[in-house]
mmCIF file of C-alpha atoms in Angstrom:
data_model
loop_
_atom_site.group_PDB
_atom_site.id
_atom_site.type_symbol
_atom_site.label_atom_id
_atom_site.label_comp_id
_atom_site.label_asym_id
_atom_site.label_seq_id
_atom_site.Cartn_x
_atom_site.Cartn_y
_atom_site.Cartn_z
ATOM 1 C CA MET A 3 -2.544 10.019 10.751
ATOM 2 C CA ARG A 4 1.008 8.683 10.674
ATOM 3 C CA LEU A 5 2.049 5.171 9.713
ATOM 4 C CA THR A 6 5.070 3.497 11.225
ATOM 5 C CA PRO A 7 8.204 3.570 9.021
ATOM 6 C CA GLY A 8 8.058 0.850 6.383
ATOM 7 C CA THR A 9 4.296 0.411 6.554
ATOM 8 C CA THR A 10 2.611 0.837 3.188
ATOM 9 C CA LEU A 11 -0.846 2.278 2.705
ATOM 10 C CA ALA A 12 -2.039 -1.064 1.355
ATOM 11 C CA HIS A 13 -0.816 -2.908 4.448
ATOM 12 C CA ALA A 14 -2.309 -0.317 6.797
ATOM 13 C CA ASP A 15 -5.618 -0.564 4.945
ATOM 14 C CA ASP A 16 -5.621 -4.360 5.307
ATOM 15 C CA VAL A 17 -4.739 -4.222 9.023
ATOM 16 C CA LEU A 18 -7.476 -1.695 9.709
ATOM 17 C CA ARG A 19 -10.046 -3.616 7.669
ATOM 18 C CA ARG A 20 -9.385 -6.784 9.666
ATOM 19 C CA ALA A 21 -9.600 -4.867 12.939
ATOM 20 C CA GLU A 22 -12.881 -3.245 11.887
ATOM 21 C CA THR A 23 -14.367 -6.673 11.116
ATOM 22 C CA THR A 24 -13.167 -8.162 14.401
ATOM 23 C CA TRP A 25 -14.623 -5.388 16.530
ATOM 24 C CA ALA A 26 -17.885 -5.285 14.587
ATOM 25 C CA ASN A 27 -18.302 -9.029 15.216
ATOM 26 C CA ALA A 28 -17.620 -8.540 18.928
ATOM 27 C CA ARG A 29 -20.705 -6.343 19.176
ATOM 28 C CA GLY A 30 -23.146 -9.208 18.673
ATOM 29 C CA ALA A 31 -21.337 -11.968 20.557
ATOM 30 C CA GLN A 32 -23.129 -14.112 23.121
ATOM 31 C CA ASP A 33 -20.181 -13.992 25.501
ATOM 32 C CA LEU A 34 -19.166 -10.337 25.454
ATOM 33 C CA TYR A 35 -16.249 -10.826 27.813
ATOM 34 C CA ARG A 36 -14.631 -13.517 25.698
ATOM 35 C CA ALA A 37 -15.338 -11.607 22.477
ATOM 36 C CA TYR A 38 -13.814 -8.436 23.953
ATOM 37 C CA VAL A 39 -10.657 -10.075 25.271
ATOM 38 C CA ASP A 40 -10.173 -12.031 22.045
ATOM 39 C CA ALA A 41 -10.644 -8.891 19.943
ATOM 40 C CA VAL A 42 -7.955 -7.045 21.912
ATOM 41 C CA HIS A 43 -5.618 -10.031 21.641
ATOM 42 C CA ASP A 44 -6.222 -10.499 17.909
ATOM 43 C CA THR A 45 -5.937 -6.868 16.791
ATOM 44 C CA TYR A 46 -3.331 -5.358 19.129
ATOM 45 C CA PRO A 47 -0.100 -6.643 17.479
ATOM 46 C CA ALA A 48 -0.975 -5.610 13.917
ATOM 47 C CA LEU A 49 -2.326 -2.201 14.947
ATOM 48 C CA LYS A 50 0.791 -1.584 17.028
ATOM 49 C CA GLN A 51 2.994 -2.408 14.067
ATOM 50 C CA ALA A 52 1.111 -0.320 11.488
ATOM 51 C CA PHE A 53 -0.098 2.897 13.120
ATOM 52 C CA ALA A 54 1.993 5.519 14.876
ATOM 53 C CA SER A 55 -0.805 8.070 15.158
ATOM 54 C CA PRO A 56 -3.493 7.556 16.207
ATOM 55 C CA ASP A 57 -2.034 4.908 18.511
ATOM 56 C CA LEU A 58 -4.892 2.443 18.140
ATOM 57 C CA ALA A 59 -2.991 -0.259 20.034
ATOM 58 C CA LEU A 60 -2.543 2.007 23.048
ATOM 59 C CA GLY A 61 -6.276 2.680 22.931
ATOM 60 C CA LEU A 62 -6.931 -1.063 23.197
ATOM 61 C CA HIS A 63 -4.852 -1.301 26.376
ATOM 62 C CA SER A 64 -6.822 1.488 28.006
ATOM 63 C CA ALA A 65 -7.693 1.844 31.691
ATOM 64 C CA ALA A 66 -11.018 0.190 30.861
ATOM 65 C CA TYR A 67 -9.188 -2.854 29.496
ATOM 66 C CA TRP A 68 -7.125 -3.355 32.628
ATOM 67 C CA ASN A 69 -10.246 -2.968 34.797
ATOM 68 C CA LEU A 70 -12.311 -5.367 32.687
ATOM 69 C CA LEU A 71 -9.615 -7.999 32.252
ATOM 70 C CA PRO A 72 -9.918 -9.508 35.788
ATOM 71 C CA LEU A 73 -13.649 -10.114 35.326
ATOM 72 C CA GLY A 74 -13.071 -13.484 33.677
ATOM 73 C CA ALA A 75 -11.186 -14.879 36.648
ATOM 74 C CA ALA A 76 -13.778 -13.477 39.052
ATOM 75 C CA ARG A 77 -16.766 -15.167 37.429
ATOM 76 C CA PRO A 78 -18.365 -17.633 39.883
ATOM 77 C CA ALA A 79 -19.261 -21.116 38.655
ATOM 78 C CA LEU A 80 -22.759 -21.059 40.132
ATOM 79 C CA GLY A 81 -24.456 -23.751 38.066
ATOM 80 C CA VAL A 82 -28.106 -24.067 39.111
ATOM 81 C CA VAL A 83 -28.884 -21.547 41.876
ATOM 82 C CA SER A 84 -31.899 -22.216 44.058
ATOM 83 C CA ASP A 85 -31.465 -19.168 46.272
ATOM 84 C CA ARG A 86 -33.439 -16.393 44.569
ATOM 85 C CA SER A 87 -31.451 -13.569 46.163
ATOM 86 C CA VAL A 88 -28.148 -15.082 45.017
ATOM 87 C CA ALA A 89 -29.534 -15.574 41.514
ATOM 88 C CA THR A 90 -30.815 -11.979 41.428
ATOM 89 C CA HIS A 91 -27.457 -10.642 42.586
ATOM 90 C CA ALA A 92 -25.600 -12.699 39.955
ATOM 91 C CA ALA A 93 -27.965 -11.502 37.216
ATOM 92 C CA ARG A 94 -27.448 -7.869 38.196
ATOM 93 C CA ALA A 95 -23.689 -8.329 38.241
ATOM 94 C CA GLN A 96 -23.807 -9.941 34.800
ATOM 95 C CA ARG A 97 -25.881 -7.068 33.378
ATOM 96 C CA ALA A 98 -23.459 -4.506 34.805
ATOM 97 C CA GLU A 99 -20.519 -6.424 33.358
ATOM 98 C CA ASN A 100 -22.171 -6.676 29.934
ATOM 99 C CA GLN A 101 -22.999 -2.987 29.958
ATOM 100 C CA ALA A 102 -19.388 -2.068 30.714
ATOM 101 C CA LEU A 103 -18.161 -4.424 28.009
ATOM 102 C CA THR A 104 -20.669 -3.069 25.488
ATOM 103 C CA VAL A 105 -19.523 0.506 26.150
ATOM 104 C CA GLU A 106 -15.864 -0.403 25.675
ATOM 105 C CA ILE A 107 -16.533 -2.433 22.523
ATOM 106 C CA GLU A 108 -18.445 0.523 21.074
ATOM 107 C CA ASN A 109 -15.551 2.815 21.990
ATOM 108 C CA GLN A 110 -13.194 0.610 20.004
ATOM 109 C CA VAL A 111 -15.594 0.402 17.046
ATOM 110 C CA ARG A 112 -15.718 4.222 16.965
ATOM 111 C CA ALA A 113 -11.920 4.406 17.200
ATOM 112 C CA MET A 114 -11.655 2.136 14.154
ATOM 113 C CA GLU A 115 -14.235 4.238 12.290
ATOM 114 C CA ASN A 116 -12.314 7.430 13.052
ATOM 115 C CA ALA A 117 -9.075 5.785 11.952
ATOM 116 C CA ARG A 118 -10.773 4.714 8.720
ATOM 117 C CA ALA A 119 -11.759 8.323 7.990
ATOM 118 C CA GLU A 120 -8.182 9.473 8.654
ATOM 119 C CA LEU A 121 -6.736 6.711 6.477
ATOM 120 C CA GLU A 122 -9.033 7.619 3.579
ATOM 121 C CA ALA A 123 -7.943 11.254 3.920
ATOM 122 C CA LEU A 124 -4.314 10.115 3.902
ATOM 123 C CA LYS A 125 -4.952 8.134 0.715
ATOM 124 C CA ASN A 126 -6.260 11.296 -0.921
ATOM 125 C CA LEU A 127 -3.137 13.188 0.143
ATOM 126 C CA VAL A 128 -0.872 10.501 -1.271
ATOM 127 C CA ALA A 129 -2.806 10.461 -4.556
ATOM 128 C CA ARG A 130 -1.854 14.067 -5.279
ATOM 129 C CA PRO A 131 0.571 14.296 -8.201
ATOM 130 C CA GLY A 132 4.106 15.568 -7.973
ATOM 131 C CA LEU A 133 7.458 15.032 -6.284
ATOM 132 C CA PRO A 134 7.009 16.155 -2.654
ATOM 133 C CA VAL A 135 9.460 18.898 -1.660
ATOM 134 C CA VAL A 136 9.210 19.848 2.030
ATOM 135 C CA TYR A 137 10.033 23.426 2.961
ATOM 136 C CA ASP A 138 12.252 24.357 5.895
ATOM 137 C CA THR A 139 11.319 27.595 7.684
ATOM 138 C CA ASN A 140 14.490 29.401 6.601
ATOM 139 C CA MET A 141 13.654 28.853 2.947
ATOM 140 C CA LEU A 142 10.540 30.990 3.250
ATOM 141 C CA ASN A 143 12.411 33.673 5.195
ATOM 142 C CA HIS A 144 15.646 34.035 3.260
ATOM 143 C CA TRP A 145 14.948 32.903 -0.298
ATOM 144 C CA ARG A 146 12.718 33.875 -3.203
ATOM 145 C CA GLN A 147 9.038 33.222 -2.787
ATOM 146 C CA PRO A 148 7.927 29.772 -4.018
ATOM 147 C CA GLY A 149 5.863 31.130 -6.881
ATOM 148 C CA ASP A 150 8.863 33.015 -8.311
ATOM 149 C CA ILE A 151 11.064 29.932 -8.708
ATOM 150 C CA LEU A 152 11.385 27.870 -11.900
ATOM 151 C CA TRP A 153 11.247 24.578 -10.043
ATOM 152 C CA ARG A 154 11.708 22.158 -12.907
ATOM 153 C CA GLU A 155 14.887 23.914 -14.032
ATOM 154 C CA VAL A 156 16.214 24.159 -10.465
ATOM 155 C CA LEU A 157 15.638 20.464 -9.776
ATOM 156 C CA LYS A 158 16.910 19.386 -13.178
ATOM 157 C CA ALA A 159 20.207 21.145 -12.464
ATOM 158 C CA GLN A 160 20.531 18.881 -9.410
ATOM 159 C CA GLY A 161 19.755 15.713 -11.334
ATOM 160 C CA GLU A 162 16.063 15.606 -10.446
ATOM 161 C CA GLU A 163 13.662 14.979 -13.323
ATOM 162 C CA ALA A 164 10.129 15.885 -12.241
ATOM 163 C CA SER A 165 7.273 17.032 -14.445
ATOM 164 C CA GLN A 166 5.157 17.789 -11.373
ATOM 165 C CA ILE A 167 6.465 19.383 -8.158
ATOM 166 C CA ARG A 168 4.436 19.335 -4.966
ATOM 167 C CA LEU A 169 5.699 21.958 -2.511
ATOM 168 C CA VAL A 170 4.754 21.072 1.058
ATOM 169 C CA VAL A 171 4.832 23.508 3.980
ATOM 170 C CA PRO A 172 4.464 21.669 7.323
ATOM 171 C CA LEU A 173 2.079 23.343 9.745
ATOM 172 C CA ARG A 174 5.011 23.549 12.145
ATOM 173 C CA VAL A 175 6.766 25.900 9.701
ATOM 174 C CA ILE A 176 3.825 28.294 9.908
ATOM 175 C CA ASP A 177 4.004 28.061 13.702
ATOM 176 C CA GLU A 178 7.689 29.024 13.520
ATOM 177 C CA LEU A 179 7.041 31.939 11.148
ATOM 178 C CA ASP A 180 4.257 33.182 13.381
ATOM 179 C CA ARG A 181 6.571 33.086 16.406
ATOM 180 C CA GLN A 182 9.415 34.803 14.558
ATOM 181 C CA LYS A 183 7.315 37.671 13.234
ATOM 182 C CA TYR A 184 6.867 38.987 16.778
ATOM 183 C CA GLY A 185 10.631 39.238 17.284
ATOM 184 C CA GLN A 186 12.994 42.054 16.438
ATOM 185 C CA GLY A 187 14.911 43.113 13.366
ATOM 186 C CA ASP A 188 15.293 41.662 9.907
ATOM 187 C CA LEU A 189 14.126 38.129 10.756
ATOM 188 C CA ALA A 190 10.817 39.400 12.146
ATOM 189 C CA ARG A 191 10.232 41.440 8.995
ATOM 190 C CA LYS A 192 11.005 38.494 6.722
ATOM 191 C CA ALA A 193 8.835 36.116 8.738
ATOM 192 C CA ALA A 194 5.917 38.552 8.534
ATOM 193 C CA THR A 195 6.453 38.823 4.772
ATOM 194 C CA ALA A 196 6.434 35.020 4.436
ATOM 195 C CA ILE A 197 3.237 34.729 6.476
ATOM 196 C CA ARG A 198 1.529 37.342 4.311
ATOM 197 C CA TYR A 199 2.673 35.538 1.161
ATOM 198 C CA LEU A 200 1.225 32.213 2.330
ATOM 199 C CA GLU A 201 -2.013 33.911 3.383
ATOM 200 C CA ARG A 202 -2.380 35.539 -0.021
ATOM 201 C CA VAL A 203 -1.626 32.357 -1.968
ATOM 202 C CA LEU A 204 -3.767 30.044 0.170
ATOM 203 C CA LYS A 205 -6.689 32.359 0.991
ATOM 204 C CA ASP A 206 -9.172 30.759 -1.458
ATOM 205 C CA SER A 207 -8.240 27.144 -0.684
ATOM 206 C CA GLN A 208 -9.613 24.683 1.839
ATOM 207 C CA PRO A 209 -7.356 23.607 4.740
ATOM 208 C CA GLY A 210 -4.633 21.312 3.431
ATOM 209 C CA GLN A 211 -5.720 21.647 -0.201
ATOM 210 C CA PRO A 212 -3.025 22.378 -2.834
ATOM 211 C CA VAL A 213 -3.001 25.577 -4.853
ATOM 212 C CA ARG A 214 -1.408 25.961 -8.285
ATOM 213 C CA LEU A 215 1.571 28.319 -8.345
ATOM 214 C CA ARG A 216 2.537 27.754 -11.976
ATOM 215 C CA GLN A 217 2.370 24.989 -14.570
ATOM 216 C CA GLY A 218 3.293 21.708 -12.866
ATOM 217 C CA VAL A 219 3.860 23.262 -9.418
ATOM 218 C CA THR A 220 1.492 23.228 -6.432
ATOM 219 C CA LEU A 221 1.799 24.472 -2.853
ATOM 220 C CA GLU A 222 0.038 23.026 0.178
ATOM 221 C CA VAL A 223 0.169 23.027 3.957
ATOM 222 C CA TRP A 224 0.710 19.620 5.557
ATOM 223 C CA VAL A 225 -1.897 19.787 8.312
ATOM 224 C CA ASP A 226 -0.479 17.535 11.026
ATOM 225 C CA THR A 227 -1.563 18.669 14.483
ATOM 226 C CA ASP A 228 0.032 15.658 16.223
ATOM 227 C CA ASP A 229 3.613 16.879 15.885
ATOM 228 C CA ARG A 230 3.779 20.572 16.771
ATOM 229 C CA GLY A 231 5.777 20.529 19.997
ATOM 230 C CA GLY A 232 9.416 20.163 20.929
ATOM 231 C CA ASP A 233 12.104 20.285 18.243
ATOM 232 C CA ALA A 234 10.862 22.257 15.212
ATOM 233 C CA ASP A 235 13.477 20.862 12.822
ATOM 234 C CA LEU A 236 12.646 17.303 13.845
ATOM 235 C CA SER A 237 8.935 17.958 13.272
ATOM 236 C CA ILE A 238 9.686 19.178 9.753
ATOM 237 C CA LEU A 239 11.895 16.164 9.063
ATOM 238 C CA ARG A 240 9.172 13.830 10.346
ATOM 239 C CA CYS A 241 6.804 15.350 7.803
ATOM 240 C CA ALA A 242 9.362 14.635 5.083
ATOM 241 C CA ALA A 243 9.910 11.111 6.431
ATOM 242 C CA ASP A 244 6.166 10.447 6.355
ATOM 243 C CA LEU A 245 5.975 11.590 2.736
ATOM 244 C CA GLU A 246 9.068 9.514 1.926
ATOM 245 C CA ASN A 247 7.361 6.450 3.374
ATOM 246 C CA LEU A 248 4.100 7.146 1.555
ATOM 247 C CA HIS A 249 5.762 7.694 -1.840
ATOM 248 C CA PRO A 250 8.147 4.741 -2.266
ATOM 249 C CA ALA A 251 8.419 5.315 -6.024
ATOM 250 C CA THR A 252 9.715 8.892 -5.816
ATOM 251 C CA GLY A 253 10.442 9.524 -2.145
ATOM 252 C CA ALA A 254 10.385 13.069 -0.804
ATOM 253 C CA ARG A 255 12.937 15.882 -0.708
ATOM 254 C CA VAL A 256 13.849 18.339 2.042
ATOM 255 C CA LEU A 257 14.441 21.907 0.889
ATOM 256 C CA THR A 258 16.828 23.624 3.306
ATOM 257 C CA ASP A 259 19.944 25.813 3.436
ATOM 258 C CA ASP A 260 20.756 24.967 7.047
ATOM 259 C CA ILE A 261 23.828 22.783 7.625
ATOM 260 C CA GLY A 262 22.425 21.157 10.761
ATOM 261 C CA MET A 263 19.141 20.402 9.027
ATOM 262 C CA ARG A 264 20.996 18.851 6.089
ATOM 263 C CA LEU A 265 23.024 16.610 8.382
ATOM 264 C CA ARG A 266 19.954 15.474 10.306
ATOM 265 C CA ALA A 267 18.076 14.792 7.070
ATOM 266 C CA GLN A 268 20.955 12.691 5.778
ATOM 267 C CA GLN A 269 21.043 10.675 8.999
ATOM 268 C CA LEU A 270 17.341 9.918 8.479
ATOM 269 C CA GLY A 271 17.994 8.785 4.913
ATOM 270 C CA LEU A 272 16.241 11.813 3.405
ATOM 271 C CA GLN A 273 17.443 13.515 0.245
ATOM 272 C CA VAL A 274 18.097 17.252 0.400
ATOM 273 C CA VAL A 275 17.748 19.806 -2.397
ATOM 274 C CA ARG A 276 18.932 23.406 -2.428
ATOM 275 C CA LEU A 277 18.207 26.524 -4.389
ATOM 276 C CA PRO A 278 20.914 28.274 -6.440
ATOM 277 C CA GLU A 279 22.709 31.081 -4.606
ATOM 278 C CA ASP A 280 21.216 33.715 -6.895
ATOM 279 C CA HIS A 281 17.822 32.815 -5.391
ATOM 280 C CA ARG A 282 18.967 33.873 -1.917
ATOM 281 C CA LYS A 283 17.961 37.262 -0.572
ATOM 282 C CA LYS A 284 20.876 39.577 0.048
ATOM 283 C CA GLY A 285 22.568 39.426 3.430
ATOM 284 C CA THR A 286 21.290 35.975 4.409
ATOM 285 C CA ALA A 287 24.194 33.620 3.653
ATOM 286 C CA LEU A 288 23.671 31.769 6.914
ATOM 287 C CA ASP A 289 26.111 28.926 6.412
ATOM 288 C CA GLU A 290 28.947 30.623 4.579
ATOM 289 C CA VAL A 291 32.088 30.416 6.710
ATOM 290 C CA PRO A 292 34.810 33.021 6.068
ATOM 291 C CA PRO A 293 38.297 31.631 5.387
ATOM 292 C CA GLN A 294 40.506 31.336 8.446
ATOM 293 C CA GLU A 295 43.453 33.647 8.902
ATOM 294 C CA MET A 296 46.733 31.773 8.462
#
């Protein structure tokens, strides 16, 4: 689940709670059509504003919605019908309409229930202690392994006071390492080494659960399957932006040695941290530019 920028967990919880109540009430309404249309109208704006993924608002304006919407205008004002065949036909049409409405209302109730489960899981993620530090792929390839770094000292040297550090590896980073390990040369070897390190450290943990590397330092994989295509750097920065939004007191940090990544992070208002040069593996000074000949 991803909230829209600026949306707090408390606000998202309130929006979802109101939507859950509205759709639950629609189930038992006498006039299902009116209850359905009103529920869409009442819940769409707030859901659109609060939730980026799942897009609950888009789910409200589904194909079923656009097919059901004209039913109100098509309802005949029959009054008292003496013709039995006409009355029978109208009753059958009403039952079919109610059945379609019931199915769609139940679909929306289930969507809200699923969103509730995702929101509760997100709350648990946010409740984990520590300053979130999001790993770029290059940092696992070209720098010391996370468990070998004295994180408090490193961050303190950059003006960051943190008693707890929460290292976060986006799932997209693992995708990138997995792709790189099948390449050629030094990068493939380093990517394979990084993959093996993560497998060894995380092997006894549940998906997405943090593992303790040392006192006050944990490592976890940010399991977000909604953002694994397209631009890898942007996916990693979105993970950091989500954590930044969810931790207004501390924010999040992006750990990278890539100039382009640093610039993009700064444009998104994200703070960047770096490791000291003596933590870099030999032969991997990617952004060092030799002096120009005069």
